[in-house]
XYZ file of C-alpha atoms in Angstrom:
672
model
C 0.000 0.000 0.000
C 1.336 3.467 -0.979
C 0.811 6.777 0.827
C 1.733 10.337 -0.012
C 3.745 12.656 2.268
C 4.135 16.394 1.700
C 7.487 18.114 2.082
C 9.050 21.460 1.352
C 10.253 20.347 -2.058
C 7.181 18.467 -3.121
C 5.255 15.329 -2.464
C 6.990 11.942 -1.793
C 5.318 8.589 -2.074
C 6.030 5.978 0.575
C 5.218 2.295 0.520
C 3.962 0.821 3.778
C 5.037 -2.814 4.526
C 2.576 -5.527 5.383
C 3.011 -7.665 8.533
C 4.207 -10.582 6.381
C 6.878 -8.414 4.767
C 8.028 -7.125 8.173
C 8.476 -10.724 9.317
C 10.581 -11.619 6.242
C 12.766 -8.542 6.784
C 13.475 -9.499 10.427
C 14.375 -13.031 9.363
C 16.768 -11.730 6.686
C 18.565 -9.551 9.288
C 18.970 -12.480 11.639
C 20.488 -14.645 8.896
C 22.891 -11.852 7.939
C 24.056 -11.488 11.533
C 24.446 -15.252 11.832
C 26.418 -15.386 8.586
C 28.750 -12.632 9.736
C 29.286 -14.401 13.058
C 30.016 -17.700 11.320
C 32.396 -15.985 8.911
C 34.244 -14.334 11.815
C 34.416 -17.642 13.666
C 35.749 -19.388 10.564
C 38.398 -16.717 10.063
C 39.419 -16.987 13.713
C 39.637 -20.779 13.374
C 41.877 -20.426 10.333
C 44.147 -17.963 12.154
C 44.262 -20.220 15.195
C 45.068 -23.228 13.048
C 47.847 -21.376 11.254
C 49.202 -20.197 14.601
C 49.246 -23.753 15.881
C 50.994 -24.888 12.717
C 53.519 -22.062 13.086
C 54.055 -22.929 16.739
C 54.638 -26.541 15.818
C 57.029 -25.498 13.057
C 59.066 -23.223 15.256
C 59.022 -24.975 18.604
C 58.580 -28.585 17.586
C 60.458 -28.784 14.303
C 63.101 -26.168 15.211
C 63.101 -26.188 18.979
C 65.923 -27.508 21.134
C 67.010 -30.942 20.002
C 69.767 -33.014 21.587
C 73.193 -32.856 19.968
C 74.408 -36.439 19.696
C 77.672 -35.954 17.817
C 80.962 -37.136 19.282
C 82.133 -33.582 20.054
C 78.917 -32.912 21.978
C 79.243 -36.210 23.818
C 82.792 -35.311 24.861
C 81.584 -31.930 26.087
C 78.709 -33.543 27.971
C 81.131 -35.929 29.674
C 83.277 -32.969 30.745
C 80.300 -31.024 32.110
C 79.018 -34.038 34.025
C 82.475 -34.779 35.433
C 83.372 -31.235 36.482
C 80.017 -30.143 37.906
C 78.097 -30.993 41.048
C 74.406 -30.949 40.189
C 73.391 -31.656 43.784
C 74.224 -28.021 44.605
C 71.475 -25.429 44.141
C 72.522 -23.225 41.195
C 71.000 -20.087 42.733
C 73.097 -20.538 45.865
C 76.460 -21.678 44.502
C 76.646 -21.824 40.727
C 80.426 -22.228 40.813
C 80.076 -25.547 42.632
C 77.131 -26.438 40.381
C 79.401 -26.038 37.331
C 82.884 -26.617 38.779
C 82.368 -28.542 42.012
C 84.596 -31.432 40.917
C 87.236 -29.304 39.207
C 89.983 -30.851 41.361
C 89.245 -34.128 39.620
C 89.019 -32.807 36.046
C 91.458 -29.876 36.220
C 91.145 -26.382 34.809
C 89.752 -26.369 31.250
C 92.463 -23.903 30.213
C 95.167 -26.159 31.608
C 93.565 -29.191 29.984
C 93.343 -27.389 26.631
C 96.986 -26.283 26.856
C 98.022 -29.890 27.434
C 95.795 -31.097 24.602
C 97.420 -28.593 22.237
C 100.800 -29.984 23.311
C 99.564 -33.485 22.486
C 98.449 -32.268 19.068
C 101.929 -30.936 18.362
C 103.380 -34.198 19.674
C 101.283 -36.206 17.214
C 102.592 -33.987 14.413
C 106.219 -34.480 15.468
C 105.860 -38.236 15.823
C 104.390 -38.690 12.329
C 106.875 -36.908 10.021
C 105.845 -39.046 7.058
C 102.350 -37.514 7.112
C 103.567 -34.060 6.101
C 104.972 -32.487 2.997
C 107.984 -30.607 4.312
C 110.010 -27.795 2.811
C 113.824 -28.095 2.660
C 115.313 -27.943 6.136
C 112.034 -28.456 7.973
C 112.934 -32.046 8.774
C 115.361 -30.610 11.340
C 112.389 -29.907 13.615
C 111.574 -33.626 13.702
C 115.234 -34.579 14.141
C 115.554 -32.139 17.048
C 112.502 -33.647 18.746
C 113.805 -37.193 18.321
C 117.206 -36.164 19.670
C 115.524 -34.522 22.667
C 113.589 -37.705 23.375
C 116.749 -39.843 23.205
C 117.468 -39.727 26.927
C 119.816 -42.704 26.791
C 122.252 -40.700 24.645
C 121.888 -37.637 26.897
C 122.533 -39.730 30.020
C 125.562 -41.349 28.420
C 127.086 -37.931 27.680
C 126.642 -36.871 31.319
C 128.007 -33.463 32.321
C 130.866 -33.473 29.832
C 129.142 -31.272 27.193
C 128.198 -28.712 29.829
C 131.711 -28.600 31.278
C 132.941 -27.608 27.834
C 130.534 -24.665 27.891
C 131.715 -23.621 31.359
C 135.320 -23.582 30.179
C 134.366 -20.822 27.752
C 133.185 -18.699 30.689
C 135.898 -19.597 33.251
C 135.416 -21.514 36.479
C 134.781 -19.285 39.489
C 133.582 -20.469 42.837
C 129.985 -21.501 42.253
C 127.167 -19.468 43.753
C 123.373 -19.209 43.521
C 120.564 -16.667 43.712
C 117.688 -16.931 46.140
C 114.571 -14.966 45.270
C 113.258 -14.650 48.775
C 113.355 -11.740 51.190
C 113.499 -12.139 54.933
C 112.014 -15.636 54.841
C 111.107 -16.991 58.303
C 112.860 -20.283 57.437
C 115.959 -18.534 56.137
C 118.438 -20.949 57.743
C 116.627 -24.026 56.434
C 116.351 -22.509 52.957
C 120.061 -21.729 53.011
C 120.850 -25.340 53.938
C 118.712 -26.611 51.057
C 120.498 -24.302 48.635
C 123.888 -25.394 49.924
C 122.843 -29.008 49.426
C 121.686 -28.169 45.905
C 124.954 -26.389 45.103
C 127.008 -29.255 46.457
C 125.124 -31.632 44.221
C 125.590 -29.438 41.158
C 129.281 -28.975 41.812
C 129.663 -32.723 42.240
C 127.845 -33.328 38.949
C 130.149 -30.816 37.256
C 133.244 -32.421 38.711
C 134.091 -29.490 41.006
C 135.036 -29.142 44.665
C 131.876 -28.792 46.818
C 133.873 -27.556 49.810
C 134.253 -24.134 48.148
C 130.527 -23.524 47.830
C 129.603 -22.452 51.344
C 131.811 -19.371 51.483
C 129.707 -17.174 49.219
C 126.226 -18.683 49.589
C 125.102 -16.477 52.474
C 126.401 -13.390 50.695
C 124.477 -14.378 47.575
C 121.251 -14.629 49.519
C 121.828 -11.182 50.993
C 122.535 -9.599 47.592
C 119.481 -11.107 46.004
C 117.236 -9.972 48.843
C 118.546 -6.470 48.156
C 117.631 -6.802 44.486
C 114.188 -8.034 45.482
C 113.543 -4.849 47.427
C 113.951 -2.844 44.225
C 111.059 -4.613 42.508
C 107.759 -2.749 42.291
C 104.345 -4.381 41.861
C 102.933 -4.208 38.356
C 99.852 -2.254 39.460
C 102.097 0.385 41.056
C 103.987 0.848 37.794
C 100.710 1.028 35.897
C 99.289 3.632 38.278
C 102.411 5.757 37.823
C 102.333 5.312 34.048
C 105.782 3.707 34.141
C 105.185 0.197 32.859
C 107.506 1.024 29.945
C 109.690 4.085 29.578
C 111.366 5.146 26.337
C 114.939 6.320 26.881
C 118.035 6.558 24.726
C 120.951 4.250 25.413
C 122.934 7.296 26.462
C 120.245 8.271 28.991
C 120.159 4.700 30.281
C 123.934 4.803 30.694
C 123.703 7.917 32.831
C 120.913 6.461 34.986
C 122.614 3.050 35.490
C 126.341 3.552 34.791
C 127.616 0.298 36.334
C 126.860 -1.586 33.097
C 128.211 -0.774 29.640
C 124.779 -0.782 28.009
C 125.843 -0.009 24.450
C 128.318 -2.892 24.380
C 125.843 -5.303 25.975
C 123.017 -4.374 23.617
C 125.266 -4.518 20.556
C 126.437 -7.990 21.560
C 122.867 -9.129 22.198
C 121.279 -7.642 19.086
C 124.069 -8.075 16.542
C 124.061 -7.342 13.607
C 121.779 -4.415 14.475
C 123.538 -1.079 14.270
C 123.080 0.738 17.577
C 124.249 4.121 18.775
C 123.988 6.079 22.048
C 121.014 7.984 20.617
C 119.064 4.787 19.887
C 115.793 4.549 21.869
C 114.974 1.491 23.966
C 111.871 0.557 25.972
C 112.766 -0.056 29.620
C 110.341 -2.023 31.762
C 111.458 -0.660 35.157
C 113.990 2.136 34.955
C 114.034 2.663 38.716
C 115.010 -0.971 39.268
C 117.951 -0.653 36.867
C 119.077 2.505 38.641
C 119.078 0.801 42.046
C 120.696 -2.339 40.641
C 123.510 -0.217 39.191
C 124.142 1.386 42.568
C 124.247 -2.041 44.229
C 126.748 -3.321 41.669
C 129.010 -0.327 42.176
C 128.763 -0.574 45.950
C 129.136 -4.302 46.563
C 129.224 -6.617 43.581
C 132.352 -5.211 41.953
C 134.208 -6.438 45.028
C 132.896 -9.962 44.385
C 133.272 -10.464 40.635
C 133.229 -14.232 41.059
C 129.642 -13.892 42.199
C 128.638 -12.505 38.800
C 130.438 -15.310 36.988
C 128.763 -17.862 39.226
C 125.407 -16.345 38.454
C 126.064 -16.911 34.748
C 126.907 -20.542 35.426
C 123.718 -21.231 37.324
C 121.681 -19.253 34.858
C 123.017 -21.588 32.194
C 122.139 -24.635 34.269
C 118.520 -23.474 34.416
C 118.370 -22.498 30.732
C 120.090 -25.616 29.449
C 118.590 -28.112 31.910
C 116.324 -29.720 29.252
C 119.487 -30.665 27.348
C 121.404 -31.947 30.367
C 121.651 -35.209 32.217
C 118.464 -35.955 34.191
C 120.453 -35.638 37.428
C 120.615 -31.860 36.896
C 116.870 -31.701 36.407
C 116.272 -33.884 39.443
C 118.505 -31.643 41.582
C 116.555 -28.544 40.546
C 113.223 -30.285 41.047
C 114.224 -31.465 44.519
C 115.281 -27.946 45.485
C 111.998 -26.502 44.217
C 110.050 -29.088 46.190
C 111.844 -28.422 49.480
C 111.866 -24.638 49.185
C 108.192 -24.751 48.254
C 107.423 -26.652 51.441
C 109.313 -24.077 53.505
C 107.819 -20.993 51.867
C 104.302 -22.212 51.085
C 104.826 -21.678 47.364
C 103.931 -24.295 44.755
C 106.892 -26.400 43.622
C 108.098 -26.616 40.054
C 105.613 -28.743 38.078
C 106.826 -32.111 36.883
C 106.306 -32.597 33.149
C 106.829 -35.773 31.156
C 109.844 -35.710 28.856
C 107.743 -35.547 25.691
C 106.104 -32.312 26.867
C 109.470 -30.660 27.527
C 110.688 -31.713 24.090
C 107.505 -30.430 22.436
C 107.885 -27.038 24.141
C 111.503 -26.677 23.034
C 110.726 -27.775 19.485
C 107.892 -25.235 19.371
C 110.270 -22.510 20.515
C 113.048 -23.285 18.046
C 111.017 -24.352 14.997
C 107.898 -22.247 15.397
C 107.441 -21.335 11.685
C 107.327 -24.993 10.654
C 105.130 -26.241 13.484
C 102.762 -23.264 13.244
C 101.847 -24.169 9.681
C 101.381 -27.854 10.493
C 99.356 -27.096 13.639
C 96.961 -24.888 11.673
C 96.480 -27.551 9.003
C 95.753 -30.127 11.677
C 93.456 -28.180 14.017
C 91.909 -25.143 12.345
C 89.796 -26.033 9.334
C 88.154 -23.364 7.126
C 84.764 -24.211 8.647
C 86.127 -23.445 12.116
C 87.535 -20.133 10.906
C 84.266 -19.023 9.309
C 82.207 -20.062 12.359
C 84.565 -18.184 14.689
C 84.438 -15.066 12.509
C 80.643 -15.240 12.453
C 80.559 -15.484 16.245
C 82.932 -12.548 16.683
C 81.011 -10.383 14.210
C 77.777 -11.013 16.110
C 79.455 -10.160 19.422
C 81.019 -6.989 18.025
C 77.818 -5.781 16.320
C 75.863 -6.431 19.507
C 78.393 -4.441 21.527
C 78.134 -1.518 19.091
C 74.359 -1.361 19.505
C 74.632 -2.105 23.239
C 76.597 1.117 23.774
C 73.326 3.046 23.346
C 72.180 1.587 26.678
C 75.269 2.629 28.686
C 73.853 5.396 30.910
C 77.077 7.192 31.878
C 78.471 7.532 28.359
C 77.960 10.848 26.549
C 77.000 11.027 22.877
C 80.449 11.955 21.570
C 82.261 9.271 23.562
C 79.684 6.713 22.463
C 80.179 7.650 18.810
C 83.960 7.406 19.179
C 83.671 4.002 20.838
C 81.358 2.722 18.125
C 83.755 4.009 15.476
C 86.698 2.237 17.128
C 84.779 -1.025 17.184
C 83.759 -0.618 13.553
C 87.360 -0.035 12.459
C 88.780 -2.852 14.597
C 90.503 -5.616 12.657
C 90.487 -9.170 13.923
C 92.840 -12.033 13.195
C 91.096 -15.306 13.860
C 93.193 -18.447 14.183
C 96.147 -18.497 11.786
C 98.312 -15.569 10.833
C 99.386 -14.793 7.293
C 102.915 -16.090 7.863
C 101.498 -19.404 9.104
C 99.232 -19.831 6.078
C 101.860 -18.628 3.603
C 105.189 -19.284 5.284
C 108.377 -17.881 3.846
C 110.496 -20.870 2.749
C 113.676 -18.870 3.335
C 112.864 -18.657 7.046
C 112.397 -22.405 7.343
C 115.568 -23.783 5.846
C 117.350 -23.425 9.201
C 120.757 -23.502 7.515
C 122.369 -22.136 10.673
C 121.059 -24.982 12.857
C 123.743 -27.597 13.422
C 122.513 -30.938 14.748
C 124.929 -32.820 17.033
C 127.203 -34.331 17.967
C 125.644 -33.971 21.455
C 122.103 -32.808 22.173
C 123.463 -29.922 24.244
C 125.381 -28.642 21.221
C 122.223 -28.986 19.134
C 120.317 -27.098 21.808
C 122.839 -24.239 21.851
C 122.801 -24.049 18.056
C 119.011 -23.712 18.120
C 119.218 -20.926 20.715
C 121.612 -18.989 18.484
C 119.432 -19.594 15.431
C 116.292 -18.380 17.169
C 118.052 -15.271 18.446
C 119.279 -14.538 14.922
C 115.728 -14.835 13.554
C 114.440 -12.451 16.214
C 117.114 -9.896 15.361
C 116.451 -10.329 11.657
C 112.800 -9.538 12.332
C 113.837 -6.283 13.982
C 115.778 -5.350 10.846
C 112.789 -5.836 8.558
C 110.457 -2.910 7.741
C 107.578 -2.804 10.189
C 104.516 -3.990 8.300
C 101.115 -2.601 9.146
C 99.041 -4.894 11.383
C 101.986 -7.224 11.966
C 101.138 -9.710 14.658
C 102.676 -12.946 15.754
C 100.899 -15.025 18.354
C 101.697 -18.655 18.965
C 98.954 -20.606 17.145
C 98.798 -23.173 19.950
C 98.539 -20.442 22.580
C 95.419 -19.737 24.641
C 95.654 -16.008 25.222
C 93.829 -13.499 23.048
C 95.656 -10.211 22.591
C 95.065 -6.684 21.368
C 97.646 -4.531 19.597
C 97.040 -0.891 20.477
C 99.217 0.615 17.681
C 97.711 -1.618 14.994
C 94.180 -1.714 16.460
C 94.134 -5.441 15.767
C 92.679 -8.156 17.987
C 94.096 -11.668 17.817
C 92.415 -14.943 18.780
C 94.862 -17.851 18.349
C 93.775 -21.168 16.899
C 94.729 -22.928 20.127
C 92.037 -21.014 22.017
C 89.235 -21.699 19.530
C 89.082 -25.384 20.382
C 86.878 -27.606 22.563
C 85.664 -27.145 25.246
C 85.329 -23.417 24.456
C 84.429 -23.527 20.773
C 83.484 -25.905 17.987
C 81.301 -25.368 14.878
C 79.255 -28.403 15.896
C 78.515 -27.218 19.431
C 75.123 -25.800 20.448
C 75.115 -22.038 19.937
C 74.525 -21.613 23.660
C 77.933 -23.177 24.338
C 79.845 -21.138 21.762
C 78.261 -17.857 22.847
C 78.567 -18.614 26.567
C 82.214 -19.715 26.405
C 84.094 -18.313 23.384
C 81.584 -15.474 22.946
C 82.116 -14.198 26.481
C 85.903 -14.389 25.983
C 85.591 -12.285 22.821
C 83.308 -9.762 24.514
C 85.727 -9.458 27.433
C 88.620 -8.649 25.086
C 86.517 -5.992 23.341
C 85.606 -4.391 26.658
C 89.251 -4.160 27.699
C 89.829 -1.780 24.781
C 87.846 0.782 26.777
C 89.369 0.193 30.230
C 90.794 3.704 30.147
C 87.288 5.181 30.268
C 86.729 3.642 33.704
C 89.877 5.105 35.255
C 89.768 8.440 37.110
C 89.804 11.216 34.535
C 89.598 8.716 31.689
C 86.363 10.148 30.299
C 85.965 13.838 31.211
C 82.898 14.278 28.984
C 81.047 11.326 30.502
C 78.578 11.565 33.349
C 81.188 10.908 36.023
C 78.580 10.780 38.752
C 76.705 7.918 37.076
C 79.994 6.206 36.215
C 81.321 6.333 39.768
C 77.952 5.205 41.068
C 78.031 2.159 38.779
C 81.646 1.351 39.714
C 80.868 1.620 43.422
C 77.800 -0.558 42.940
C 79.878 -3.254 41.242
C 82.554 -3.059 43.907
C 79.950 -3.531 46.641
C 78.306 -6.358 44.723
C 81.564 -8.327 44.639
C 82.481 -7.412 48.215
C 79.167 -8.868 49.420
C 79.888 -12.262 47.862
C 81.661 -14.866 50.018
C 85.299 -15.539 49.114
C 86.723 -19.059 48.970
C 88.224 -20.303 52.203
C 91.858 -19.407 52.608
C 91.844 -16.748 49.890
C 91.838 -12.980 50.006
C 91.719 -10.331 47.328
C 91.519 -6.578 46.904
C 88.264 -5.552 45.209
C 89.755 -2.240 44.108
C 92.631 -3.984 42.338
C 90.326 -6.377 40.474
C 87.670 -3.805 39.548
C 88.613 -3.426 35.868
C 88.592 -7.187 35.365
C 85.328 -7.513 37.290
C 83.765 -4.858 35.068
C 84.931 -6.707 31.953
C 83.563 -10.029 33.244
C 80.129 -8.611 34.080
C 79.898 -6.653 30.831
C 81.066 -9.608 28.742
C 78.321 -11.840 30.112
C 75.643 -9.235 29.336
C 76.896 -8.625 25.784
C 77.368 -12.314 24.963
C 73.856 -13.092 26.236
C 72.341 -10.294 24.180
C 74.220 -11.523 21.106
C 72.983 -15.064 21.725
C 69.367 -13.886 21.952
C 69.840 -11.968 18.710
C 71.123 -15.127 17.041
C 68.144 -17.145 18.244
C 65.762 -14.694 16.577
C 67.587 -14.894 13.249
C 68.213 -18.635 13.107
C 66.142 -21.632 14.100
C 67.180 -25.136 15.088
C 68.887 -24.677 18.459
C 70.438 -27.753 20.059
C 71.227 -28.706 23.644
C 73.379 -31.281 25.387
C 71.369 -34.430 26.157
C 70.873 -35.703 29.703
C 71.993 -32.404 31.212
C 68.466 -31.130 31.913
C 69.356 -27.565 30.929
C 67.448 -25.293 28.571
C 69.434 -23.423 25.887
C 69.696 -20.288 28.000
C 70.625 -22.288 31.093
C 73.279 -24.028 28.998
C 74.599 -20.594 28.007
C 75.229 -19.694 31.666
C 76.688 -23.147 32.357
C 79.156 -22.697 29.496
C 80.117 -19.247 30.725
C 80.964 -20.680 34.141
C 82.976 -23.519 32.611
C 85.498 -20.994 31.290
C 86.191 -19.864 34.871
C 86.544 -23.335 36.379
C 89.773 -23.821 38.304
C 90.872 -24.629 41.825
C 90.315 -21.491 43.972
C 93.214 -22.448 46.238
C 95.659 -21.745 43.396
C 94.674 -18.057 43.342
C 97.652 -15.694 43.564
C 96.935 -12.949 46.151
C 98.463 -10.437 43.725
C 96.284 -11.528 40.796
C 94.455 -8.655 39.113
C 91.480 -10.965 38.580
C 89.010 -12.040 41.236
C 89.024 -15.627 42.517
C 87.209 -17.982 40.125
C 84.169 -18.315 42.383
C 83.609 -14.558 42.233
C 84.253 -14.443 38.487
C 81.253 -16.753 38.212
C 78.991 -15.415 40.955
C 79.656 -11.713 40.357
C 78.435 -11.486 36.740
C 75.610 -14.003 37.289
C 74.244 -12.148 40.311
C 74.277 -8.982 38.187
C 72.214 -10.679 35.463
C 68.396 -10.568 35.777
C 68.202 -13.152 32.987
C 70.099 -15.694 35.085
C 67.665 -15.247 37.963
C 64.729 -15.611 35.589
C 65.902 -18.723 33.743
C 66.984 -20.556 36.894
C 63.942 -19.289 38.851
C 66.053 -18.052 41.750
C 63.910 -17.078 44.754
C 64.155 -13.738 46.485
C 66.972 -13.720 48.995
C 69.098 -16.292 47.146
C 72.792 -15.419 46.880
C 72.593 -14.917 43.122
C 69.365 -12.922 43.262
C 70.409 -9.750 45.097
C 67.892 -6.974 45.811
C 69.660 -4.551 43.458
C 71.929 -4.772 40.431
C 74.432 -2.561 38.665
C 74.678 -1.395 35.080
C 78.213 -0.432 34.235
C 78.377 -1.841 30.722
């Protein structure tokens, strides 16, 4: 039915709906609402299904899976052997990770010994290598060193020939102790040692006692001149550049130009030549002592040369000389509380000497044996991630001003890194490896002396070469990373990038927690100067000092191992590097997890990937706390673990540490 309705613009017609039509319209609206609801529900179901599929893809297909390779099994065995899982990790993580370290030994010490065994395997399989002319002398030297029957048969005769070139004064010895409480007993042990040496050399032991007491007195005087390393560093006098002429005026008792010319021949030296002196004040005092007392006892100086030779040449001498020195070290150690000289098997001594004399040859072979291209690329990838994370992390450092931050980021960007082998190890110079000046035989001592002269000549020849940019030479089997300030180059030797700290087949959590934290620590040490008083004038010194004080108090509140003591102020720079390294390595690891799927874990360890990261960090620090040197610039190993972990909220979260636990303190610091 239609009706008309008047309006200002005319008349409009309007159709009125019947009751039946109204009913149909209401039904249509209900169906439309139902359809929209069903469509929304269907869309939600699809999204939910896709989410579940994605979750299954990420967390089931790419979630943590056990690493069952042989390298992971070896690492698992080490972790199970060195740790004590009965200890609560939030209370004593050091014992949790390193509780049985006395049984397994320090991982650094174990790795150093393993690297020695690797070199030994190389030296005992000469037929496996393609050698350049002259390189076979390295293998002949090692075999001669291992031939103890020939060395024993020669006895002291070869060494007596060397002494005849020096002259035969009354024999004497140096004691490096000052005002020891057991002075008389120590003196008797030294006299016994000297008597034995003189007997071995065919001399008259009755002449030894006359000068022994005087020798002890002189050496105690020399000991008083020594200054601790931190004192020299605080005074900015670790190294001082002086001319030879200036050195002569400061310490006139020694003819420095003649001595240096004899030592560094064929270098051409003059009085105006600059030298780097480690402790100029010590040389000054030593010169005064020589002028005052030692010139009256010239035989003492000659005797010192003799006994210096005994120590230097002992690996090439009859085992009775080595046994005499070892016995002395043992007895003096008992009297002074110092550790005795370690006893090494003969093969290890021979490996060390072969490494020293034939480094170019063995470096190349060691790299070929232990540092494959895949290891190099994986290590470079790890370092790049750590460095990039540190660059971005600098934005979060609260005490650093904008200009200092930009300079620090620029330094990190321009930093060069040498990972594993050096250029000279990959492309050795054949001329350096012919060893024409090395004469083998007739006795091993003569071979040993020839190798000493050859090595010295190579060192001097290196001084005569033009200084190449970014020149670096680190022992490939070494374990210590280094940083060259002039070259702005950081070096990580191949010997360090080995299990248990790094392997391309390890879970990422292990590589980032162990090797990654080592890399981050070395990067942080580049900026140690900023933390020293006046080291960063533009920084917010109030915030910086507040953070340093916070860290110092954090470490001071942690319990020290029984029988150990340390100075928190002396270890502060190392503590800062440890805490910062853990934070940066963890952030880099998280970044890697976002970019790459397929994380693995160690089976049967019951640790998540992030828990494994912290476990691997602690493994680097594992060693016997009782071996801590009171003068060490690093904190005891327990604090190197507990300090950074207690400063990490992530550690507390992933191990669910309750409030009040040792490693969940009420407040934390942010230095780096």
